[in-house]
Amino acid sequence: MHCFPVPYPDELIYSLVARAGIRSAITSSKQLLDEVYGDRKVIATIDLPSHLSSISEQLVNTGRFDVQQLIYEHTMFPIYAPFVDESIRIRAMERMEYCAKGSVHLMLGAPASIVKTSDNFCVCPACVAEQKQKYGESYWSRLWFLPSLPYCPKHGLLSQSRTSYHDSRHTYHACGQIQCQPFLSNTTDKAEQQVAYLANKAKEVMCLPAQDSPTQRQWSLFYNHLAHDFGCGKGTKQIAHDKIADLVVSKIVTPELTINSDRDTNWLRTIFRRHRKAFSYLQHLTVWSAFIPEMSASEIIKEVKSKDKVTISFSKDNAHLMPNSNEKKRKQWRYLIDKTPIKKARKLQGGGALYAWLYRNDRDWLLDFNRVHQSQL
Ligand SMILES: [Zn+2]
């Protein structure tokens, strides 16, 4: 496709495709799908789109925007990634590359979560004004689509449209084409402060570099230790759930997360127990805001990943005791090198760290692998 637009910061893929249509003066939805994806059945998805290899191909001349970069910088994926198991994170990314048939939402638990993405378009009028001044046009920013948190981290309350993007499955609406009305809010100043905190923390999570997810066990240990560190423990391992509720309840600002303290299975109790399933970003962030409001998202994730670490030293002789993490890192490196030349991959944010890790822990494999793949170029 000629003159395919380059994504703006935080621009959703959905928005990019809409702008591509406008640029090429394509008015038929089917024709636009044909031109961009070579497939008329692709569904216009705001938050977790698939077929990203086609988008990456359209951008090949920029020398940037491999699939991983598109996923991490231009979709809502990063708001789910740290909270699901690593195997799910990898599989979801693989699905987003090609035809996913809706399974990405299921994998990441979006439909089952009590925290939901709005079905309607949202905009921040102040951001729109800034975009127009800077770029001469407006676009859909992913920061306006935080599930259950319609709030711009920079400017505050958003405007909302009565139009749902589910109304037309194959049509991409550009930001400037949709009318939005201001959200009428009767929240108190204190509640708004908390919403602003959550939106900013969510932005931090969205901007974390691509990395392995902590395990559910690491999350469980993290919350158990947190409770004990802050005097909400009973004995050595038990949790005083009533004390936790006292601290957290005042921080809950979204009706979806309201807690019925009488119920043994409310989400706040279960997040402090053994994690059997992933929780949504907003549940995590609400707890963080009560206990560790000063800690950055990246410090928190680092702390979580430090739990339950078994350090084993290797030599060639016991390479058969390969821990799972090696295989995981190998898989990630293979995945990356599948699409990106080695030299370039090392310069990518997550790629450099991955290379360094493999070099330290799995050197023979890495060098063998790279030798084979370099010669194929
Ligand atoms: Zn804004």
Tab-separated table of C-alpha atoms and ligand atoms in Angstrom:
chain	number	residue	atom	x	y	z
A	1	MET	CA	0.000	0.000	0.000
A	2	HIS	CA	1.429	3.377	-0.979
A	3	CYS	CA	1.986	6.089	1.634
A	4	PHE	CA	1.001	3.924	4.595
A	5	PRO	CA	1.193	6.239	7.644
A	6	VAL	CA	3.815	5.831	10.371
A	7	PRO	CA	2.328	5.383	13.863
A	8	TYR	CA	2.349	8.340	16.228
A	9	PRO	CA	3.361	7.815	19.882
A	10	ASP	CA	0.825	5.539	21.620
A	11	GLU	CA	-1.355	5.420	18.510
A	12	LEU	CA	-3.541	2.311	18.330
A	13	ILE	CA	-3.174	0.061	15.253
A	14	TYR	CA	-6.912	0.604	14.734
A	15	SER	CA	-6.244	4.321	14.371
A	16	LEU	CA	-3.319	3.748	12.039
A	17	VAL	CA	-5.434	1.671	9.657
A	18	ALA	CA	-8.191	4.314	9.742
A	19	ARG	CA	-5.653	6.970	8.786
A	20	ALA	CA	-4.273	4.730	6.024
A	21	GLY	CA	-7.788	4.642	4.532
A	22	ILE	CA	-8.112	8.408	4.640
A	23	ARG	CA	-4.684	8.982	3.141
A	24	SER	CA	-5.392	6.716	0.228
A	25	ALA	CA	-8.953	8.047	-0.115
A	26	ILE	CA	-10.404	4.556	0.286
A	27	THR	CA	-14.056	4.719	1.302
A	28	SER	CA	-14.918	1.038	1.090
A	29	SER	CA	-14.130	-0.946	4.276
A	30	LYS	CA	-13.570	-4.139	2.307
A	31	GLN	CA	-11.151	-2.472	-0.061
A	32	LEU	CA	-9.193	-1.048	2.867
A	33	LEU	CA	-8.931	-4.531	4.442
A	34	ASP	CA	-7.775	-5.886	1.110
A	35	GLU	CA	-5.105	-3.247	0.700
A	36	VAL	CA	-3.754	-3.438	4.252
A	37	TYR	CA	-4.139	-7.119	5.099
A	38	GLY	CA	-4.968	-8.857	1.841
A	39	ASP	CA	-7.893	-10.356	3.770
A	40	ARG	CA	-11.441	-9.009	3.808
A	41	LYS	CA	-12.444	-10.874	6.956
A	42	VAL	CA	-10.191	-9.030	9.407
A	43	ILE	CA	-12.179	-7.520	12.272
A	44	ALA	CA	-11.471	-3.914	13.229
A	45	THR	CA	-10.221	-4.362	16.810
A	46	ILE	CA	-9.392	-1.450	19.073
A	47	ASP	CA	-7.494	-3.036	21.931
A	48	LEU	CA	-5.871	-6.363	20.999
A	49	PRO	CA	-5.684	-6.623	17.199
A	50	SER	CA	-4.169	-9.499	15.247
A	51	HIS	CA	-2.665	-9.751	11.723
A	52	LEU	CA	0.155	-7.492	12.899
A	53	SER	CA	2.661	-9.083	10.524
A	54	SER	CA	0.765	-7.321	7.710
A	55	ILE	CA	1.088	-3.977	9.492
A	56	SER	CA	4.780	-4.583	10.121
A	57	GLU	CA	5.237	-5.326	6.400
A	58	GLN	CA	3.528	-2.066	5.474
A	59	LEU	CA	6.093	-0.285	7.648
A	60	VAL	CA	9.134	-2.212	6.454
A	61	ASN	CA	10.726	0.841	4.839
A	62	THR	CA	10.920	2.631	8.186
A	63	GLY	CA	13.417	0.023	9.454
A	64	ARG	CA	11.392	-0.065	12.684
A	65	PHE	CA	8.131	-1.578	13.894
A	66	ASP	CA	8.655	-5.288	14.105
A	67	VAL	CA	5.660	-7.178	15.477
A	68	GLN	CA	6.889	-7.029	19.068
A	69	GLN	CA	7.303	-3.268	18.909
A	70	LEU	CA	3.826	-2.859	17.434
A	71	ILE	CA	2.359	-5.022	20.194
A	72	TYR	CA	4.148	-3.202	23.015
A	73	GLU	CA	3.799	0.353	21.763
A	74	HIS	CA	0.562	0.377	19.767
A	75	THR	CA	-1.912	-2.016	21.409
A	76	MET	CA	-3.350	-2.573	24.893
A	77	PHE	CA	-1.326	-5.788	25.319
A	78	PRO	CA	1.154	-4.356	27.892
A	79	ILE	CA	-1.657	-3.727	30.383
A	80	TYR	CA	-2.245	-7.508	30.490
A	81	ALA	CA	1.261	-8.885	29.928
A	82	PRO	CA	2.881	-8.654	33.402
A	83	PHE	CA	-0.114	-10.288	35.066
A	84	VAL	CA	-0.512	-13.422	32.948
A	85	ASP	CA	1.808	-16.429	32.859
A	86	GLU	CA	4.790	-16.270	30.552
A	87	SER	CA	3.462	-19.104	28.370
A	88	ILE	CA	0.238	-17.135	27.827
A	89	ARG	CA	2.148	-13.938	27.085
A	90	ILE	CA	4.184	-15.708	24.400
A	91	ARG	CA	1.208	-17.514	22.883
A	92	ALA	CA	-0.906	-14.344	22.776
A	93	MET	CA	1.885	-12.507	20.983
A	94	GLU	CA	2.189	-15.310	18.458
A	95	ARG	CA	-1.551	-15.098	17.823
A	96	MET	CA	-1.475	-11.331	17.403
A	97	GLU	CA	1.076	-11.723	14.666
A	98	TYR	CA	-1.282	-13.609	12.369
A	99	CYS	CA	-4.942	-14.545	12.421
A	100	ALA	CA	-6.042	-14.944	16.049
A	101	LYS	CA	-9.800	-15.414	15.645
A	102	GLY	CA	-10.592	-13.617	18.894
A	103	SER	CA	-8.565	-15.974	21.055
A	104	VAL	CA	-6.187	-13.268	22.286
A	105	HIS	CA	-8.917	-11.649	24.381
A	106	LEU	CA	-9.800	-15.032	25.862
A	107	MET	CA	-6.200	-15.928	26.606
A	108	LEU	CA	-5.584	-12.690	28.435
A	109	GLY	CA	-8.814	-13.075	30.395
A	110	ALA	CA	-10.363	-9.855	29.081
A	111	PRO	CA	-13.967	-11.107	28.614
A	112	ALA	CA	-14.077	-12.872	32.003
A	113	SER	CA	-12.561	-9.982	33.950
A	114	ILE	CA	-14.703	-7.694	36.087
A	115	VAL	CA	-12.606	-4.862	34.663
A	116	LYS	CA	-13.841	-4.174	31.145
A	117	THR	CA	-12.799	-2.109	28.172
A	118	SER	CA	-15.454	0.424	27.203
A	119	ASP	CA	-17.380	-0.489	24.062
A	120	ASN	CA	-17.581	3.147	23.025
A	121	PHE	CA	-15.002	5.474	21.616
A	122	CYS	CA	-13.335	7.823	24.114
A	123	VAL	CA	-11.189	10.885	23.484
A	124	CYS	CA	-9.279	13.400	25.543
A	125	PRO	CA	-10.120	16.811	24.006
A	126	ALA	CA	-6.891	18.338	25.357
A	127	CYS	CA	-4.771	15.558	23.815
A	128	VAL	CA	-6.643	16.004	20.517
A	129	ALA	CA	-5.788	19.717	20.516
A	130	GLU	CA	-2.127	18.897	21.166
A	131	GLN	CA	-2.076	16.251	18.425
A	132	LYS	CA	-3.558	18.655	15.890
A	133	GLN	CA	-1.034	21.303	16.752
A	134	LYS	CA	1.885	18.903	16.574
A	135	TYR	CA	0.894	16.643	13.667
A	136	GLY	CA	-1.921	18.472	11.912
A	137	GLU	CA	-4.359	15.628	12.581
A	138	SER	CA	-5.775	13.644	15.491
A	139	TYR	CA	-5.520	9.930	16.250
A	140	TRP	CA	-6.789	7.375	18.791
A	141	SER	CA	-4.330	7.151	21.672
A	142	ARG	CA	-4.223	3.868	23.579
A	143	LEU	CA	-4.056	5.824	26.831
A	144	TRP	CA	-7.764	6.679	26.407
A	145	PHE	CA	-8.781	3.025	26.393
A	146	LEU	CA	-7.636	1.790	29.801
A	147	PRO	CA	-10.196	-0.833	30.870
A	148	SER	CA	-12.654	0.606	33.453
A	149	LEU	CA	-10.584	3.780	33.731
A	150	PRO	CA	-11.810	6.464	31.315
A	151	TYR	CA	-9.239	9.043	32.294
A	152	CYS	CA	-6.321	10.682	30.466
A	153	PRO	CA	-3.140	10.333	32.557
A	154	LYS	CA	-2.110	13.808	31.453
A	155	HIS	CA	-5.322	15.853	31.348
A	156	GLY	CA	-8.076	14.066	33.221
A	157	LEU	CA	-11.642	13.221	32.301
A	158	LEU	CA	-12.341	11.958	28.801
A	159	SER	CA	-15.233	12.569	26.464
A	160	GLN	CA	-17.210	9.598	25.293
A	161	SER	CA	-19.086	8.821	22.118
A	162	ARG	CA	-22.455	7.102	21.891
A	163	THR	CA	-21.001	5.064	19.046
A	164	SER	CA	-19.672	1.620	19.837
A	165	TYR	CA	-16.807	0.370	17.726
A	166	HIS	CA	-18.465	-3.036	17.733
A	167	ASP	CA	-21.272	-1.610	15.570
A	168	SER	CA	-19.323	-2.055	12.373
A	169	ARG	CA	-17.022	-5.041	12.539
A	170	HIS	CA	-14.950	-4.267	9.488
A	171	THR	CA	-14.875	-0.469	9.499
A	172	TYR	CA	-12.109	1.657	10.933
A	173	HIS	CA	-13.300	5.047	12.174
A	174	ALA	CA	-10.736	7.822	12.324
A	175	CYS	CA	-10.570	9.888	15.494
A	176	GLY	CA	-11.757	13.080	13.801
A	177	GLN	CA	-14.874	11.346	12.438
A	178	ILE	CA	-16.493	10.491	15.759
A	179	GLN	CA	-18.451	12.943	17.894
A	180	CYS	CA	-17.846	12.692	21.625
A	181	GLN	CA	-19.572	14.334	24.575
A	182	PRO	CA	-17.926	15.195	27.888
A	183	PHE	CA	-18.324	12.599	30.602
A	184	LEU	CA	-20.504	13.985	33.354
A	185	SER	CA	-18.798	13.037	36.540
A	186	ASN	CA	-19.808	13.646	40.112
A	187	THR	CA	-16.677	12.274	41.686
A	188	THR	CA	-15.133	14.019	44.650
A	189	ASP	CA	-11.692	15.617	44.482
A	190	LYS	CA	-10.246	12.801	46.531
A	191	ALA	CA	-11.654	10.146	44.234
A	192	GLU	CA	-10.380	12.019	41.201
A	193	GLN	CA	-6.905	12.174	42.712
A	194	GLN	CA	-6.969	8.407	43.092
A	195	VAL	CA	-8.229	7.933	39.508
A	196	ALA	CA	-5.404	10.172	38.300
A	197	TYR	CA	-2.916	8.103	40.306
A	198	LEU	CA	-4.234	4.859	38.788
A	199	ALA	CA	-4.201	6.247	35.240
A	200	ASN	CA	-0.607	7.382	35.627
A	201	LYS	CA	0.451	4.073	37.133
A	202	ALA	CA	-1.338	2.309	34.262
A	203	LYS	CA	0.661	4.415	31.835
A	204	GLU	CA	3.869	3.272	33.563
A	205	VAL	CA	2.792	-0.353	33.114
A	206	MET	CA	1.927	0.325	29.457
A	207	CYS	CA	5.414	1.716	28.870
A	208	LEU	CA	7.387	-1.123	30.485
A	209	PRO	CA	9.766	-2.734	28.010
A	210	ALA	CA	8.893	-6.170	26.654
A	211	GLN	CA	9.985	-8.733	29.233
A	212	ASP	CA	9.140	-12.122	30.760
A	213	SER	CA	6.085	-12.212	32.988
A	214	PRO	CA	6.414	-13.154	36.662
A	215	THR	CA	4.817	-16.491	37.572
A	216	GLN	CA	1.530	-16.623	39.495
A	217	ARG	CA	3.503	-18.096	42.393
A	218	GLN	CA	5.778	-15.045	42.409
A	219	TRP	CA	2.732	-12.771	42.513
A	220	SER	CA	1.296	-14.796	45.430
A	221	LEU	CA	4.546	-14.539	47.369
A	222	PHE	CA	4.828	-10.842	46.614
A	223	TYR	CA	1.401	-10.090	48.091
A	224	ASN	CA	1.964	-12.389	51.030
A	225	HIS	CA	5.224	-10.613	51.879
A	226	LEU	CA	3.599	-7.223	51.302
A	227	ALA	CA	0.854	-8.016	53.816
A	228	HIS	CA	3.401	-9.149	56.414
A	229	ASP	CA	5.701	-6.159	55.804
A	230	PHE	CA	2.800	-3.803	56.459
A	231	GLY	CA	1.503	-5.491	59.628
A	232	CYS	CA	-1.363	-7.322	57.938
A	233	GLY	CA	-0.084	-10.814	58.669
A	234	LYS	CA	-1.218	-13.429	61.148
A	235	GLY	CA	1.478	-15.792	62.374
A	236	THR	CA	4.109	-16.642	59.804
A	237	LYS	CA	2.041	-17.186	56.684
A	238	GLN	CA	-1.590	-16.268	57.352
A	239	ILE	CA	-3.106	-12.997	56.188
A	240	ALA	CA	-5.307	-10.649	58.258
A	241	HIS	CA	-7.810	-9.921	55.485
A	242	ASP	CA	-9.819	-7.445	57.564
A	243	LYS	CA	-6.741	-5.262	58.090
A	244	ILE	CA	-6.019	-5.311	54.357
A	245	ALA	CA	-9.602	-4.346	53.562
A	246	ASP	CA	-9.280	-1.383	55.964
A	247	LEU	CA	-6.328	-0.086	53.959
A	248	VAL	CA	-7.568	-0.824	50.454
A	249	VAL	CA	-11.307	-0.113	50.478
A	250	SER	CA	-10.850	3.659	50.542
A	251	LYS	CA	-8.666	3.376	47.430
A	252	ILE	CA	-11.300	1.678	45.304
A	253	VAL	CA	-12.786	4.152	42.857
A	254	THR	CA	-14.351	1.999	40.161
A	255	PRO	CA	-17.755	0.464	40.922
A	256	GLU	CA	-16.646	-2.812	39.314
A	257	LEU	CA	-14.147	-3.369	42.094
A	258	THR	CA	-16.479	-2.695	45.016
A	259	ILE	CA	-15.939	-5.293	47.704
A	260	ASN	CA	-18.461	-7.197	49.717
A	261	SER	CA	-16.379	-7.775	52.860
A	262	ASP	CA	-18.674	-10.524	54.082
A	263	ARG	CA	-17.864	-12.672	51.124
A	264	ASP	CA	-14.914	-14.943	51.480
A	265	THR	CA	-14.311	-14.941	47.742
A	266	ASN	CA	-14.150	-11.211	47.038
A	267	TRP	CA	-11.249	-10.274	44.768
A	268	LEU	CA	-9.221	-8.523	47.474
A	269	ARG	CA	-9.123	-11.678	49.587
A	270	THR	CA	-8.260	-13.872	46.639
A	271	ILE	CA	-5.447	-11.626	45.366
A	272	PHE	CA	-3.766	-12.081	48.779
A	273	ARG	CA	-4.160	-15.855	48.581
A	274	ARG	CA	-2.567	-18.311	46.230
A	275	HIS	CA	-3.043	-17.002	42.685
A	276	ARG	CA	-4.871	-19.586	40.651
A	277	LYS	CA	-5.711	-17.199	37.874
A	278	ALA	CA	-4.475	-13.819	36.707
A	279	PHE	CA	-5.990	-10.623	38.105
A	280	SER	CA	-6.584	-7.492	36.079
A	281	TYR	CA	-4.158	-4.598	36.049
A	282	LEU	CA	-6.641	-2.411	37.937
A	283	GLN	CA	-6.896	-4.844	40.835
A	284	HIS	CA	-3.117	-4.936	41.143
A	285	LEU	CA	-2.787	-1.158	40.849
A	286	THR	CA	-5.471	-0.547	43.471
A	287	VAL	CA	-3.554	-2.674	45.975
A	288	TRP	CA	-0.252	-1.008	45.064
A	289	SER	CA	-1.816	2.414	45.656
A	290	ALA	CA	-2.716	1.410	49.232
A	291	PHE	CA	0.600	-0.173	50.202
A	292	ILE	CA	3.403	1.065	47.973
A	293	PRO	CA	2.203	4.215	46.169
A	294	GLU	CA	5.734	5.553	45.763
A	295	MET	CA	7.163	2.517	44.018
A	296	SER	CA	7.366	2.645	40.231
A	297	ALA	CA	5.778	-0.103	38.160
A	298	SER	CA	9.182	-1.237	36.965
A	299	GLU	CA	10.542	-1.491	40.532
A	300	ILE	CA	7.481	-3.487	41.559
A	301	ILE	CA	7.778	-5.963	38.687
A	302	LYS	CA	11.471	-6.376	39.449
A	303	GLU	CA	10.647	-7.065	43.091
A	304	VAL	CA	7.969	-9.608	42.150
A	305	LYS	CA	10.377	-11.426	39.859
A	306	SER	CA	12.974	-11.636	42.633
A	307	LYS	CA	10.641	-13.899	44.652
A	308	ASP	CA	11.045	-17.631	44.615
A	309	LYS	CA	14.282	-17.498	42.655
A	310	VAL	CA	16.351	-20.626	42.737
A	311	THR	CA	19.897	-19.972	41.678
A	312	ILE	CA	21.684	-22.892	40.110
A	313	SER	CA	25.115	-22.630	38.670
A	314	PHE	CA	25.842	-24.497	35.493
A	315	SER	CA	28.722	-26.107	33.868
A	316	LYS	CA	28.785	-28.017	30.601
A	317	ASP	CA	28.598	-31.288	32.530
A	318	ASN	CA	25.193	-30.716	34.016
A	319	ALA	CA	23.611	-29.009	31.066
A	320	HIS	CA	20.953	-31.744	31.136
A	321	LEU	CA	19.578	-30.014	34.251
A	322	MET	CA	18.438	-27.180	32.050
A	323	PRO	CA	15.870	-25.114	33.981
A	324	ASN	CA	12.691	-23.943	32.297
A	325	SER	CA	13.921	-20.391	32.098
A	326	ASN	CA	16.658	-21.358	29.617
A	327	GLU	CA	14.191	-22.984	27.298
A	328	LYS	CA	11.897	-19.967	27.623
A	329	LYS	CA	14.685	-17.532	26.774
A	330	ARG	CA	15.803	-19.682	23.876
A	331	LYS	CA	12.270	-19.681	22.559
A	332	GLN	CA	12.064	-15.899	22.833
A	333	TRP	CA	15.379	-15.489	21.053
A	334	ARG	CA	14.291	-17.862	18.269
A	335	TYR	CA	11.042	-15.928	17.957
A	336	LEU	CA	12.873	-12.634	17.735
A	337	ILE	CA	15.508	-13.795	15.250
A	338	ASP	CA	12.780	-15.242	13.092
A	339	LYS	CA	11.837	-11.692	12.132
A	340	THR	CA	14.791	-9.533	12.989
A	341	PRO	CA	18.442	-9.736	12.003
A	342	ILE	CA	20.641	-10.584	15.010
A	343	LYS	CA	22.508	-7.295	14.950
A	344	LYS	CA	19.271	-5.323	14.992
A	345	ALA	CA	17.660	-7.588	17.587
A	346	ARG	CA	20.454	-6.844	20.029
A	347	LYS	CA	19.674	-3.157	19.789
A	348	LEU	CA	15.979	-3.600	20.587
A	349	GLN	CA	14.970	-2.780	24.141
A	350	GLY	CA	14.123	-6.315	25.251
A	351	GLY	CA	16.435	-7.907	22.698
A	352	GLY	CA	19.647	-6.589	24.217
A	353	ALA	CA	18.733	-7.838	27.678
A	354	LEU	CA	17.712	-11.214	26.286
A	355	TYR	CA	20.981	-11.515	24.389
A	356	ALA	CA	22.945	-10.575	27.513
A	357	TRP	CA	21.081	-13.110	29.621
A	358	LEU	CA	21.645	-15.902	27.130
A	359	TYR	CA	25.277	-14.921	26.752
A	360	ARG	CA	25.798	-15.213	30.501
A	361	ASN	CA	23.724	-18.335	31.118
A	362	ASP	CA	23.530	-20.281	27.890
A	363	ARG	CA	26.508	-19.173	25.829
A	364	ASP	CA	27.202	-22.312	23.805
A	365	TRP	CA	23.642	-22.588	22.616
A	366	LEU	CA	23.449	-18.885	21.763
A	367	LEU	CA	26.645	-18.841	19.751
A	368	ASP	CA	25.708	-22.011	17.865
A	369	PHE	CA	22.262	-20.673	17.115
A	370	ASN	CA	23.546	-17.298	15.968
A	371	ARG	CA	26.195	-18.881	13.765
A	372	VAL	CA	23.553	-20.863	11.885
A	373	HIS	CA	21.222	-17.898	11.536
A	374	GLN	CA	23.851	-15.430	10.515
A	375	SER	CA	24.950	-17.636	7.657
A	376	GLN	CA	21.396	-17.769	6.377
A	377	LEU	CA	21.191	-14.017	5.941
B	1	ZN	ZN	-5.135	14.074	27.422
